[in-house]
PDB file of C-alpha atoms in Angstrom:
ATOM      1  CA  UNK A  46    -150.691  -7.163-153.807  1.00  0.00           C
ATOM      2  CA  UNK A  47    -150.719  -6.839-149.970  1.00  0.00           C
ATOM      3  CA  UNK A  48    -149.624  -3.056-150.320  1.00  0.00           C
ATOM      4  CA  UNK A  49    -152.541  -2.076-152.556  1.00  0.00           C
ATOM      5  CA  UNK A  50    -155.283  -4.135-150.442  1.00  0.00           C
ATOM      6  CA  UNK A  51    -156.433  -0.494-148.530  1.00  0.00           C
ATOM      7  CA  UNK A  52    -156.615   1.277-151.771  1.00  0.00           C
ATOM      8  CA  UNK A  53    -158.847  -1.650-153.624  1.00  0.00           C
ATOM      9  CA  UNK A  54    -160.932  -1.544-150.668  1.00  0.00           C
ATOM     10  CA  UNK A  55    -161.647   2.271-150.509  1.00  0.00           C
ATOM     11  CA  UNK A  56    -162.692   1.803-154.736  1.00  0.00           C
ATOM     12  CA  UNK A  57    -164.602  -1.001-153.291  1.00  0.00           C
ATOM     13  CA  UNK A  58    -166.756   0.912-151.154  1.00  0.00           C
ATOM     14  CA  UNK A  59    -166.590   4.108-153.077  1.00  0.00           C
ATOM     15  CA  UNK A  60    -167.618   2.032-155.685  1.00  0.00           C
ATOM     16  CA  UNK A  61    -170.269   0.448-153.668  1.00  0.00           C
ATOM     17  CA  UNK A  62    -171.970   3.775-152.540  1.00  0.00           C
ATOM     18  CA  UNK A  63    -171.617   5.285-155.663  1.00  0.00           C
ATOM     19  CA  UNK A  64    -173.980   2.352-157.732  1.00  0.00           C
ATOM     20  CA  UNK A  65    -176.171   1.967-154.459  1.00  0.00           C
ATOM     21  CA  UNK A  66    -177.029   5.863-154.755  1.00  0.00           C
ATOM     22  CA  UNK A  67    -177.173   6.427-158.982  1.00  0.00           C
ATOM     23  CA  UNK A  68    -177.368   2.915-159.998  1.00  0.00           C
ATOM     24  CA  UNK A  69    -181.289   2.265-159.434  1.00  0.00           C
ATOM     25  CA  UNK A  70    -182.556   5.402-160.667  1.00  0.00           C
ATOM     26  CA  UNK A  71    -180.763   5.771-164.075  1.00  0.00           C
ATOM     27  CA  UNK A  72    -181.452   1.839-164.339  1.00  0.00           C
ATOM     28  CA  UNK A  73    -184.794   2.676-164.210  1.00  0.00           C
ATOM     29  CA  UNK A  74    -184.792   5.770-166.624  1.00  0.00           C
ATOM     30  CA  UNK A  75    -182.562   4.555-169.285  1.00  0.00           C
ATOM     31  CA  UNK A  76    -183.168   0.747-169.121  1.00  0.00           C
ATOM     32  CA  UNK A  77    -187.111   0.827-168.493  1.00  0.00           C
ATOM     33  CA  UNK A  78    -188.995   3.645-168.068  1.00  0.00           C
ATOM     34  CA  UNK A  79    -187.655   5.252-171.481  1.00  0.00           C
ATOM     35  CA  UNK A  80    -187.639   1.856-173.704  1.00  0.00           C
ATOM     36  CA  UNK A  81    -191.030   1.289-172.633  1.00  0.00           C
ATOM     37  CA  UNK A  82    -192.733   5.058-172.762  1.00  0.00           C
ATOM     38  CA  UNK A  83    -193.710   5.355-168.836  1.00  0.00           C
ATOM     39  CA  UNK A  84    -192.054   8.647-169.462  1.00  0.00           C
ATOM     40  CA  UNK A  85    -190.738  10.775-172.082  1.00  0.00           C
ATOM     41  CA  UNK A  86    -187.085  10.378-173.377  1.00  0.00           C
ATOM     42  CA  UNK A  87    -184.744  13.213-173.518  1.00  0.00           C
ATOM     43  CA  UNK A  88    -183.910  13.891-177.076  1.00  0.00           C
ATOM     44  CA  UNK A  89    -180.199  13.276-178.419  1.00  0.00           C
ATOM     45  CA  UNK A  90    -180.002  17.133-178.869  1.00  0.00           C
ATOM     46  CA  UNK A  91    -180.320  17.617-174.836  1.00  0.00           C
ATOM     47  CA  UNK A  92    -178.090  14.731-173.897  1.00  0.00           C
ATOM     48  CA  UNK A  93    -175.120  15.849-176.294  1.00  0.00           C
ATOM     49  CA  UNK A  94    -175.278  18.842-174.745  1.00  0.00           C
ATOM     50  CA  UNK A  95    -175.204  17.539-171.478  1.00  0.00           C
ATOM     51  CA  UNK A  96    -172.482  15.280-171.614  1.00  0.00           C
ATOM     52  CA  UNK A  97    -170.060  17.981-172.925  1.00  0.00           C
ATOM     53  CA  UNK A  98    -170.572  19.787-169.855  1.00  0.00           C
ATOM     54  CA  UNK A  99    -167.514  19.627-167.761  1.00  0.00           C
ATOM     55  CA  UNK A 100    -169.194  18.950-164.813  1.00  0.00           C
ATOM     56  CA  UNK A 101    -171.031  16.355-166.025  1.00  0.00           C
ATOM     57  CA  UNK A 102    -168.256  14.495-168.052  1.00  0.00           C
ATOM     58  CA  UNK A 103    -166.844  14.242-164.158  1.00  0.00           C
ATOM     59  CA  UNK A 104    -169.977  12.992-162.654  1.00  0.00           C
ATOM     60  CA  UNK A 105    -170.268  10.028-165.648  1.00  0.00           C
ATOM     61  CA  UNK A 106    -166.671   9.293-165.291  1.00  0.00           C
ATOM     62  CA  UNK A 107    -167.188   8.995-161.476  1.00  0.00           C
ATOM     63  CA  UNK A 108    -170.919   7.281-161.994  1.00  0.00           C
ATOM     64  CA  UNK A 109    -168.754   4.386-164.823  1.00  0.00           C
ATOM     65  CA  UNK A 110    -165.289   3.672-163.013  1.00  0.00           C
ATOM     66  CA  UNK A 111    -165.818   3.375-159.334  1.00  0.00           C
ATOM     67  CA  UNK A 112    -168.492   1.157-159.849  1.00  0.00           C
ATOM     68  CA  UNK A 113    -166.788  -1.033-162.175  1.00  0.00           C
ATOM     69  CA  UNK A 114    -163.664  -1.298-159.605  1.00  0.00           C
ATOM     70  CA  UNK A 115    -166.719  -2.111-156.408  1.00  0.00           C
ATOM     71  CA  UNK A 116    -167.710  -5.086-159.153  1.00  0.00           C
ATOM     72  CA  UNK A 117    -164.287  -6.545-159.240  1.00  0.00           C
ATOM     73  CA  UNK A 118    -163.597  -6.728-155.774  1.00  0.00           C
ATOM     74  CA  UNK A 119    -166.651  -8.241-155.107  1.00  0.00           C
ATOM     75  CA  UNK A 120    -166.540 -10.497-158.501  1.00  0.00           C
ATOM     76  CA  UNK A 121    -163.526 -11.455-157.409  1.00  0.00           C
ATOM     77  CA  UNK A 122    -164.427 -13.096-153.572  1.00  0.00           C
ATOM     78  CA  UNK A 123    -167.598 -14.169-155.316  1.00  0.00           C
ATOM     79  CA  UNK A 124    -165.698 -16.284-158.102  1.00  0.00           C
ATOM     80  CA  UNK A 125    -162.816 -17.554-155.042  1.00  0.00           C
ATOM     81  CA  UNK A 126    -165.717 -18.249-152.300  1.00  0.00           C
ATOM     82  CA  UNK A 127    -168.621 -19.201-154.817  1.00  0.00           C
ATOM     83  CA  UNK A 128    -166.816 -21.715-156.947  1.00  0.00           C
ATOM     84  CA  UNK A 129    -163.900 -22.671-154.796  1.00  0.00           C
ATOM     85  CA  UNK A 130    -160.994 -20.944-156.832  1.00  0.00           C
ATOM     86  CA  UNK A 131    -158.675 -20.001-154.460  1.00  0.00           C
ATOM     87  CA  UNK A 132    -155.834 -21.774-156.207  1.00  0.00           C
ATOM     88  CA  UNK A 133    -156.210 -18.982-158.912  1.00  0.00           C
ATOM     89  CA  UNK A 134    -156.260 -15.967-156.523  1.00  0.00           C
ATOM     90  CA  UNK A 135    -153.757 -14.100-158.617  1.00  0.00           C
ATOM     91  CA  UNK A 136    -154.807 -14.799-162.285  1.00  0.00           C
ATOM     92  CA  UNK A 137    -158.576 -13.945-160.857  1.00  0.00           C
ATOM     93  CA  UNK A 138    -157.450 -10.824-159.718  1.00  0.00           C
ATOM     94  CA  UNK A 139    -155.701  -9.777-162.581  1.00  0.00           C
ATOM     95  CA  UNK A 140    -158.532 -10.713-164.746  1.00  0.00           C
ATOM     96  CA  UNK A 141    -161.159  -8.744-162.521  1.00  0.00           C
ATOM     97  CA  UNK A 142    -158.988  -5.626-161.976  1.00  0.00           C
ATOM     98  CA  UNK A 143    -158.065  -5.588-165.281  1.00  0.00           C
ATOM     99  CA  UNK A 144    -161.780  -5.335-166.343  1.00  0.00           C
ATOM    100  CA  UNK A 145    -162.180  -2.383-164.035  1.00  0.00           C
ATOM    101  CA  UNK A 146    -158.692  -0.574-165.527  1.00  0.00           C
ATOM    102  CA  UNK A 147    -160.120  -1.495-169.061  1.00  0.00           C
ATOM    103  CA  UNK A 148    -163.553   0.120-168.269  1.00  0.00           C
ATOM    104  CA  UNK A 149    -162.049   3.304-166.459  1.00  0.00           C
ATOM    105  CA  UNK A 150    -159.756   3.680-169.864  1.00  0.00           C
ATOM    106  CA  UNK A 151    -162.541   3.413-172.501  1.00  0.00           C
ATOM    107  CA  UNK A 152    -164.414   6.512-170.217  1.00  0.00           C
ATOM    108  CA  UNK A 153    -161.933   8.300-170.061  1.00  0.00           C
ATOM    109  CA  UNK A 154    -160.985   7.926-173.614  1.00  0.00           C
ATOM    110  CA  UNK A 155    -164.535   8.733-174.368  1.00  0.00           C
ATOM    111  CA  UNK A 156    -165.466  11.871-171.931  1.00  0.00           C
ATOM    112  CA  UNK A 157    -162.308  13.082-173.353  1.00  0.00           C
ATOM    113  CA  UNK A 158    -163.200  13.275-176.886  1.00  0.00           C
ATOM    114  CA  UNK A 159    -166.675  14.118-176.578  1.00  0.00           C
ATOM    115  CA  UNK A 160    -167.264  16.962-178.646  1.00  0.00           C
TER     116      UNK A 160
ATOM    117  CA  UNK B 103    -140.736 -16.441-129.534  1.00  0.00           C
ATOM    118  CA  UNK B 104    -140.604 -13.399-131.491  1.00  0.00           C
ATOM    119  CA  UNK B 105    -141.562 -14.903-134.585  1.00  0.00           C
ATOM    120  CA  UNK B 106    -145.666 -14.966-135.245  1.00  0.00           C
ATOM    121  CA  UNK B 107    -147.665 -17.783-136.910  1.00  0.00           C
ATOM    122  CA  UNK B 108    -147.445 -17.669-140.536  1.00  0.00           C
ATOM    123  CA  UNK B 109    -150.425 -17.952-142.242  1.00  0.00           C
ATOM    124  CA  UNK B 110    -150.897 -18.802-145.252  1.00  0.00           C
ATOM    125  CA  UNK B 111    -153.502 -18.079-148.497  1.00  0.00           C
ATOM    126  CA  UNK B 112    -154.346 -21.879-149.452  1.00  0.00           C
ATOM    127  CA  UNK B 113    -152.573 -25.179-148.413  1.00  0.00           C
ATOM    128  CA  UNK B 114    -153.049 -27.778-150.846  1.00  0.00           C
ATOM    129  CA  UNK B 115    -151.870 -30.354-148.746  1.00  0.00           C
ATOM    130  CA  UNK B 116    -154.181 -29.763-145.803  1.00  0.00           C
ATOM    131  CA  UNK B 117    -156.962 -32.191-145.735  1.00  0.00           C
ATOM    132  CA  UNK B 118    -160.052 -30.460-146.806  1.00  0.00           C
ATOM    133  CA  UNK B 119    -163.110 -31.721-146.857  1.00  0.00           C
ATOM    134  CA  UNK B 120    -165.034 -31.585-150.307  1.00  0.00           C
ATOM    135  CA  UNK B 121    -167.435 -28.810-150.414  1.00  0.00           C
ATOM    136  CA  UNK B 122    -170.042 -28.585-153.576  1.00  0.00           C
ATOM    137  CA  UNK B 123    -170.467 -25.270-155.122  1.00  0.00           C
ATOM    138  CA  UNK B 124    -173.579 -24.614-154.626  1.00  0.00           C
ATOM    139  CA  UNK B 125    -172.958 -24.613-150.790  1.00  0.00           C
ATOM    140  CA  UNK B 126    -174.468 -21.545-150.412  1.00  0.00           C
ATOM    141  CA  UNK B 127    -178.221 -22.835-151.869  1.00  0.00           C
ATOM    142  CA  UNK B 128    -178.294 -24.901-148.462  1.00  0.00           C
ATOM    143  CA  UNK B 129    -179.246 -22.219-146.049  1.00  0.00           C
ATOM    144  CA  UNK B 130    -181.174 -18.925-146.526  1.00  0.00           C
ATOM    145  CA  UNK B 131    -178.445 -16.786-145.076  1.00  0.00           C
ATOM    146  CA  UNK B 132    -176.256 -17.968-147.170  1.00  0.00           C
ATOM    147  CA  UNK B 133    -178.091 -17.772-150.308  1.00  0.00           C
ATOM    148  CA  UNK B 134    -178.669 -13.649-149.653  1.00  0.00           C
ATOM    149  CA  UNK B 135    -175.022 -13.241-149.302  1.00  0.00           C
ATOM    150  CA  UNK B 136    -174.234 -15.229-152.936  1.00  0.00           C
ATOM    151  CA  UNK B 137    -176.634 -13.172-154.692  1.00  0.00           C
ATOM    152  CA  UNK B 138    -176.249  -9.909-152.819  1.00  0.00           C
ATOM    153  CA  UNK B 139    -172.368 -10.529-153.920  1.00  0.00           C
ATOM    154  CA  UNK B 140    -173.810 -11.540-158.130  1.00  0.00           C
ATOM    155  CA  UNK B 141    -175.529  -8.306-157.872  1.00  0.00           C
ATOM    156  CA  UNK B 142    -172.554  -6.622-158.669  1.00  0.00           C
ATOM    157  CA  UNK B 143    -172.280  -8.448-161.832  1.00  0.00           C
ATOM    158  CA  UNK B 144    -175.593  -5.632-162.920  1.00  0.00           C
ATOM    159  CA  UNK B 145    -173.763  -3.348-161.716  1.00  0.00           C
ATOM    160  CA  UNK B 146    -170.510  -4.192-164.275  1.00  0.00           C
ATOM    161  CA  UNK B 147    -173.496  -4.696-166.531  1.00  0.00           C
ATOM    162  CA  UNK B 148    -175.070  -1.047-166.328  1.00  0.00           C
ATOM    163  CA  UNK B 149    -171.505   0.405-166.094  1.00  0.00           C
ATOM    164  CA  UNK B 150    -171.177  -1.072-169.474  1.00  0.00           C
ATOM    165  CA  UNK B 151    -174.574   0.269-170.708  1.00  0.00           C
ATOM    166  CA  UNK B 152    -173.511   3.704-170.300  1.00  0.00           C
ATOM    167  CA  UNK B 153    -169.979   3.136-171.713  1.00  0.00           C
ATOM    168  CA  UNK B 154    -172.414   1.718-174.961  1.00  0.00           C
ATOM    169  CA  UNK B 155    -174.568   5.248-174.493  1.00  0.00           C
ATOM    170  CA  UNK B 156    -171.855   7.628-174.512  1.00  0.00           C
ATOM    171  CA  UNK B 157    -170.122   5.811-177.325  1.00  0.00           C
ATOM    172  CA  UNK B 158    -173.190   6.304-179.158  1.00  0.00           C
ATOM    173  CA  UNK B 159    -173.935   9.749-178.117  1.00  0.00           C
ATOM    174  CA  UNK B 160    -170.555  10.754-179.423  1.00  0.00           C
ATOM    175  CA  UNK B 161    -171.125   9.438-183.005  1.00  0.00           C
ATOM    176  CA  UNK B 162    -174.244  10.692-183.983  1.00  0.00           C
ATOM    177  CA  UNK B 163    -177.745  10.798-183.525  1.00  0.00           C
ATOM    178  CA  UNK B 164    -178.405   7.332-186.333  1.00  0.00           C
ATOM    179  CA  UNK B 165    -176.106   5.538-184.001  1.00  0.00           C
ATOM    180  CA  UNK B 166    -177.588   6.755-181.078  1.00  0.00           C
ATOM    181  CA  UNK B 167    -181.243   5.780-182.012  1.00  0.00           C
ATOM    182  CA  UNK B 168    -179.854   2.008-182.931  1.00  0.00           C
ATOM    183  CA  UNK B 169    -178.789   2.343-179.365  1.00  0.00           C
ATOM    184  CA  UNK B 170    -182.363   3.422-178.058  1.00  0.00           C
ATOM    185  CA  UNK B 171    -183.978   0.823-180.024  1.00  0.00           C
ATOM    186  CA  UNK B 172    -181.498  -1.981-179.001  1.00  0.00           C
ATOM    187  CA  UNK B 173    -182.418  -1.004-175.828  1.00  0.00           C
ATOM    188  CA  UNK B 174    -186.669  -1.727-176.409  1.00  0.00           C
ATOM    189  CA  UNK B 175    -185.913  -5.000-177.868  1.00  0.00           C
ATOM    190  CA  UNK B 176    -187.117  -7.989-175.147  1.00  0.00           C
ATOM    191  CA  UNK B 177    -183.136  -8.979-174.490  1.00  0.00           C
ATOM    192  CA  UNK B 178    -182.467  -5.779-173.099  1.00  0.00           C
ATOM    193  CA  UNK B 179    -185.787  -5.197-171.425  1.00  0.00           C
ATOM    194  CA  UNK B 180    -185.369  -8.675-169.739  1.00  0.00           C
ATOM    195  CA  UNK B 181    -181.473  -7.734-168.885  1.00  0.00           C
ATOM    196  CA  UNK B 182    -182.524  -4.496-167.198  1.00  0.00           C
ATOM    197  CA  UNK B 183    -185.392  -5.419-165.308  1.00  0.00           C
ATOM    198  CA  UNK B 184    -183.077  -8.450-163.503  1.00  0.00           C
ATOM    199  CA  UNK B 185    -180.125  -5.348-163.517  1.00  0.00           C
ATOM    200  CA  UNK B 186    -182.524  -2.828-161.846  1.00  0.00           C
ATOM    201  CA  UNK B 187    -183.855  -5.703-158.816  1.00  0.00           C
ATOM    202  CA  UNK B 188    -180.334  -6.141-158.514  1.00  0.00           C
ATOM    203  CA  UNK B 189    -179.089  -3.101-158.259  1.00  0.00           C
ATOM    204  CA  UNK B 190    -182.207  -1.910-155.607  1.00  0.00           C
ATOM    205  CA  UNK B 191    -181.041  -5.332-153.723  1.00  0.00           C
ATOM    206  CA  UNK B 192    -177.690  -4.062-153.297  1.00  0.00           C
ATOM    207  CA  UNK B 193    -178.469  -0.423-151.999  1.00  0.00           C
ATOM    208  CA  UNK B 194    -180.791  -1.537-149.494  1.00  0.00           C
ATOM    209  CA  UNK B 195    -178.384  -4.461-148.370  1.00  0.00           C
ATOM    210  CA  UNK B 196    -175.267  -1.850-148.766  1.00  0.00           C
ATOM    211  CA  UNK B 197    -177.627   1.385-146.825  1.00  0.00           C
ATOM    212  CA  UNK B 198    -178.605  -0.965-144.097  1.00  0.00           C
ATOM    213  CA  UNK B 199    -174.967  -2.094-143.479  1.00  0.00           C
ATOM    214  CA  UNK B 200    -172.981   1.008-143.474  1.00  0.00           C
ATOM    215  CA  UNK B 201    -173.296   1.437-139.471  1.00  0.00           C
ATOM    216  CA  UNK B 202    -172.056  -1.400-139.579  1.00  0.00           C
ATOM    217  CA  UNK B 203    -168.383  -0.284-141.691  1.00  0.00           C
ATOM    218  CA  UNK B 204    -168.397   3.073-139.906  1.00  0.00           C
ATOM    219  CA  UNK B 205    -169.052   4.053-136.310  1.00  0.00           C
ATOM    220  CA  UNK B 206    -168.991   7.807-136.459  1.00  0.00           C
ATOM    221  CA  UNK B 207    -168.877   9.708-132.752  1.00  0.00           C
ATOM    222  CA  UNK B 208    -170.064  13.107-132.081  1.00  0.00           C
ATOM    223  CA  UNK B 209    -169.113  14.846-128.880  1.00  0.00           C
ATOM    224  CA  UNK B 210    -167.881  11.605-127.384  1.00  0.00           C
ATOM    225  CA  UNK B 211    -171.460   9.456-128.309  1.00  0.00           C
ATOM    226  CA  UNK B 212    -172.211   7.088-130.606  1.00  0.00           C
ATOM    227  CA  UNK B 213    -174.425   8.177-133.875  1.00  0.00           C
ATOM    228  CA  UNK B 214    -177.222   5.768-133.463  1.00  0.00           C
ATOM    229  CA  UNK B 215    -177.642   3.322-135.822  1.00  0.00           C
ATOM    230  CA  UNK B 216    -181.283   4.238-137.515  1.00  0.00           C
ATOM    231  CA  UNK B 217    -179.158   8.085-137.980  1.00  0.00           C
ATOM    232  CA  UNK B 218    -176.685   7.248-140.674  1.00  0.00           C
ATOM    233  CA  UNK B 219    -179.394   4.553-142.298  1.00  0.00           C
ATOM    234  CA  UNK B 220    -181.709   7.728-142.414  1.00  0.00           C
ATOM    235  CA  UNK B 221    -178.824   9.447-144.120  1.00  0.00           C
ATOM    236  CA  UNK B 222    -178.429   7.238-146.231  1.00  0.00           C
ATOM    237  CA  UNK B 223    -182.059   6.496-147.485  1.00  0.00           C
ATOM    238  CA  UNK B 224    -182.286  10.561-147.670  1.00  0.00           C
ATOM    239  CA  UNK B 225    -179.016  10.907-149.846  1.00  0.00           C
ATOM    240  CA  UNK B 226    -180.839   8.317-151.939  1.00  0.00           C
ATOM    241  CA  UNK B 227    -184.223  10.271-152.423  1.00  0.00           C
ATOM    242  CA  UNK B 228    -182.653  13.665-152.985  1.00  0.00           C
ATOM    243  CA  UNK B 229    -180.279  12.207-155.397  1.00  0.00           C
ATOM    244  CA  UNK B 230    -182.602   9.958-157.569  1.00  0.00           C
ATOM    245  CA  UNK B 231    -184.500  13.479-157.566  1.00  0.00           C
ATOM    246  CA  UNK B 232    -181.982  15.588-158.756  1.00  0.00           C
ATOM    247  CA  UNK B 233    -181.306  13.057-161.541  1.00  0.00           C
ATOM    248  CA  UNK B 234    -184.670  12.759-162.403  1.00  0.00           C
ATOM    249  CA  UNK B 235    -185.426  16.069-162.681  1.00  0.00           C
ATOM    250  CA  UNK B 236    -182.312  16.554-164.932  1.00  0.00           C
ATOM    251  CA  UNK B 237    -183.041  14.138-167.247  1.00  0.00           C
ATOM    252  CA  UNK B 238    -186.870  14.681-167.737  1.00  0.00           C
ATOM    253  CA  UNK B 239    -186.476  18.408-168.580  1.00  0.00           C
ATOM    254  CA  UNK B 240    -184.698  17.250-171.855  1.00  0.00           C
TER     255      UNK B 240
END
């Protein structure tokens, strides 16, 4: 565990940056202004194209898994400092890093097939 | 003495006295750095959201439009206006730290503070923008 601490930190922060720059605005686009007609949805036509772009298969699998891995890390002190878990430091960390390596998978497996 | 202290993780058998979880409701401080830590629970949350998306995207446009309309129904408007506070929470708590993480030097002086928070608030702007723009044109 001790060897990959740097590494999990630099996905933390990566991570961290990545949802603090992207996170907000597609929040707002996809999960409000869209549902709610503030402003016009793109149509399935334009996003199917746009997701099979290379490009943009790399910026959605960088937008999905380096903000799932900044939500473990932080899950993780949150359930140890929060509830008082410490005792299950290494079953939490599986659990929460396992999530992340889950997450990362299903994108990949996705972007990869999109056709 | 060559040999350091050894420290360790957790020590059962220390005395410790009893804290109650919700230690961190006692003091404001406190209570900003529990939920500035939850907000990355949203963030999990959204991750997920567009995981959902592309997996409808992928199979069709009848699967896709369950998706859209899932996402109109009160639940999900609820889920996403809590997500999107959240979210907004943690950039401005994560911009506002940064010079914090990393002192950056140029010719030998210190990058003042307000500089790489101005960045970082600027990187934010043009960015929303550029997504915005993308997606609206559709």
């Amino acid at each position: 565990m001790g060897r990959i601490t740097p590494l999990l930190w630099l996905l933390f922060s990566a991570g961290g940056t990545v949802a603090a720059l992207l996170f907000p605005v597609h929040l707002f686009l996809t999960g409000l202004a869209f549902p709610l007609g503030w402003l016009e949805a793109p149509s399935y036509e334009f996003l199917h194209r746009l997701v099979t772009h290379p490009l943009i298969r790399l910026y959605l699998f960088v937008l999905i898994s380096l903000p799932l891995f900044h939500w473990a890390h932080r899950f993780r002190y949150t359930l140890y400092d929060g509830l008082q878990l410490k005792h299950l430091t290494e079953l939490i960390a599986v659990l929460c890093y396992g999530a992340a390596v889950l997450g990362t998978a299903m994108s990949v497996y996705l972007l990869w097939n999109l056709s | 003495m060559s040999a350091g202290p050894r420290y360790t993780l957790y020590h059962p058998r220390w005395y410790r006295r009893r804290v109650s979880v919700w230690w961190w409701l006692q003091n404001r401080s406190y209570t900003g750095f529990v939920l500035r830590e939850l907000t990355s629970v949203f963030v999990a949350f959204f991750a997920m959201v567009s995981l959902w998306q592309l997996r409808a995207l992928a199979q069709g446009p009848e699967t896709y439009g369950r998706f859209l309309a899932r996402l109109g129904t009160p639940l999900f408007l609820a889920l996403d206006t809590i997500a999107f506070l959240s979210v907004l929470f943690h950039a401005i708590t994560w911009f506002n730290l940064t010079p914090k993480a990393i002192v950056l030097r140029v010719g030998g002086k210190r990058v003042p503070d307000w500089v790489i928070v101005g960045s970082n608030y600027a990187a934010w702007l043009v960015l929303s923008g550029a997504v915005a723009v993308v997606l609206l044109r559709g």
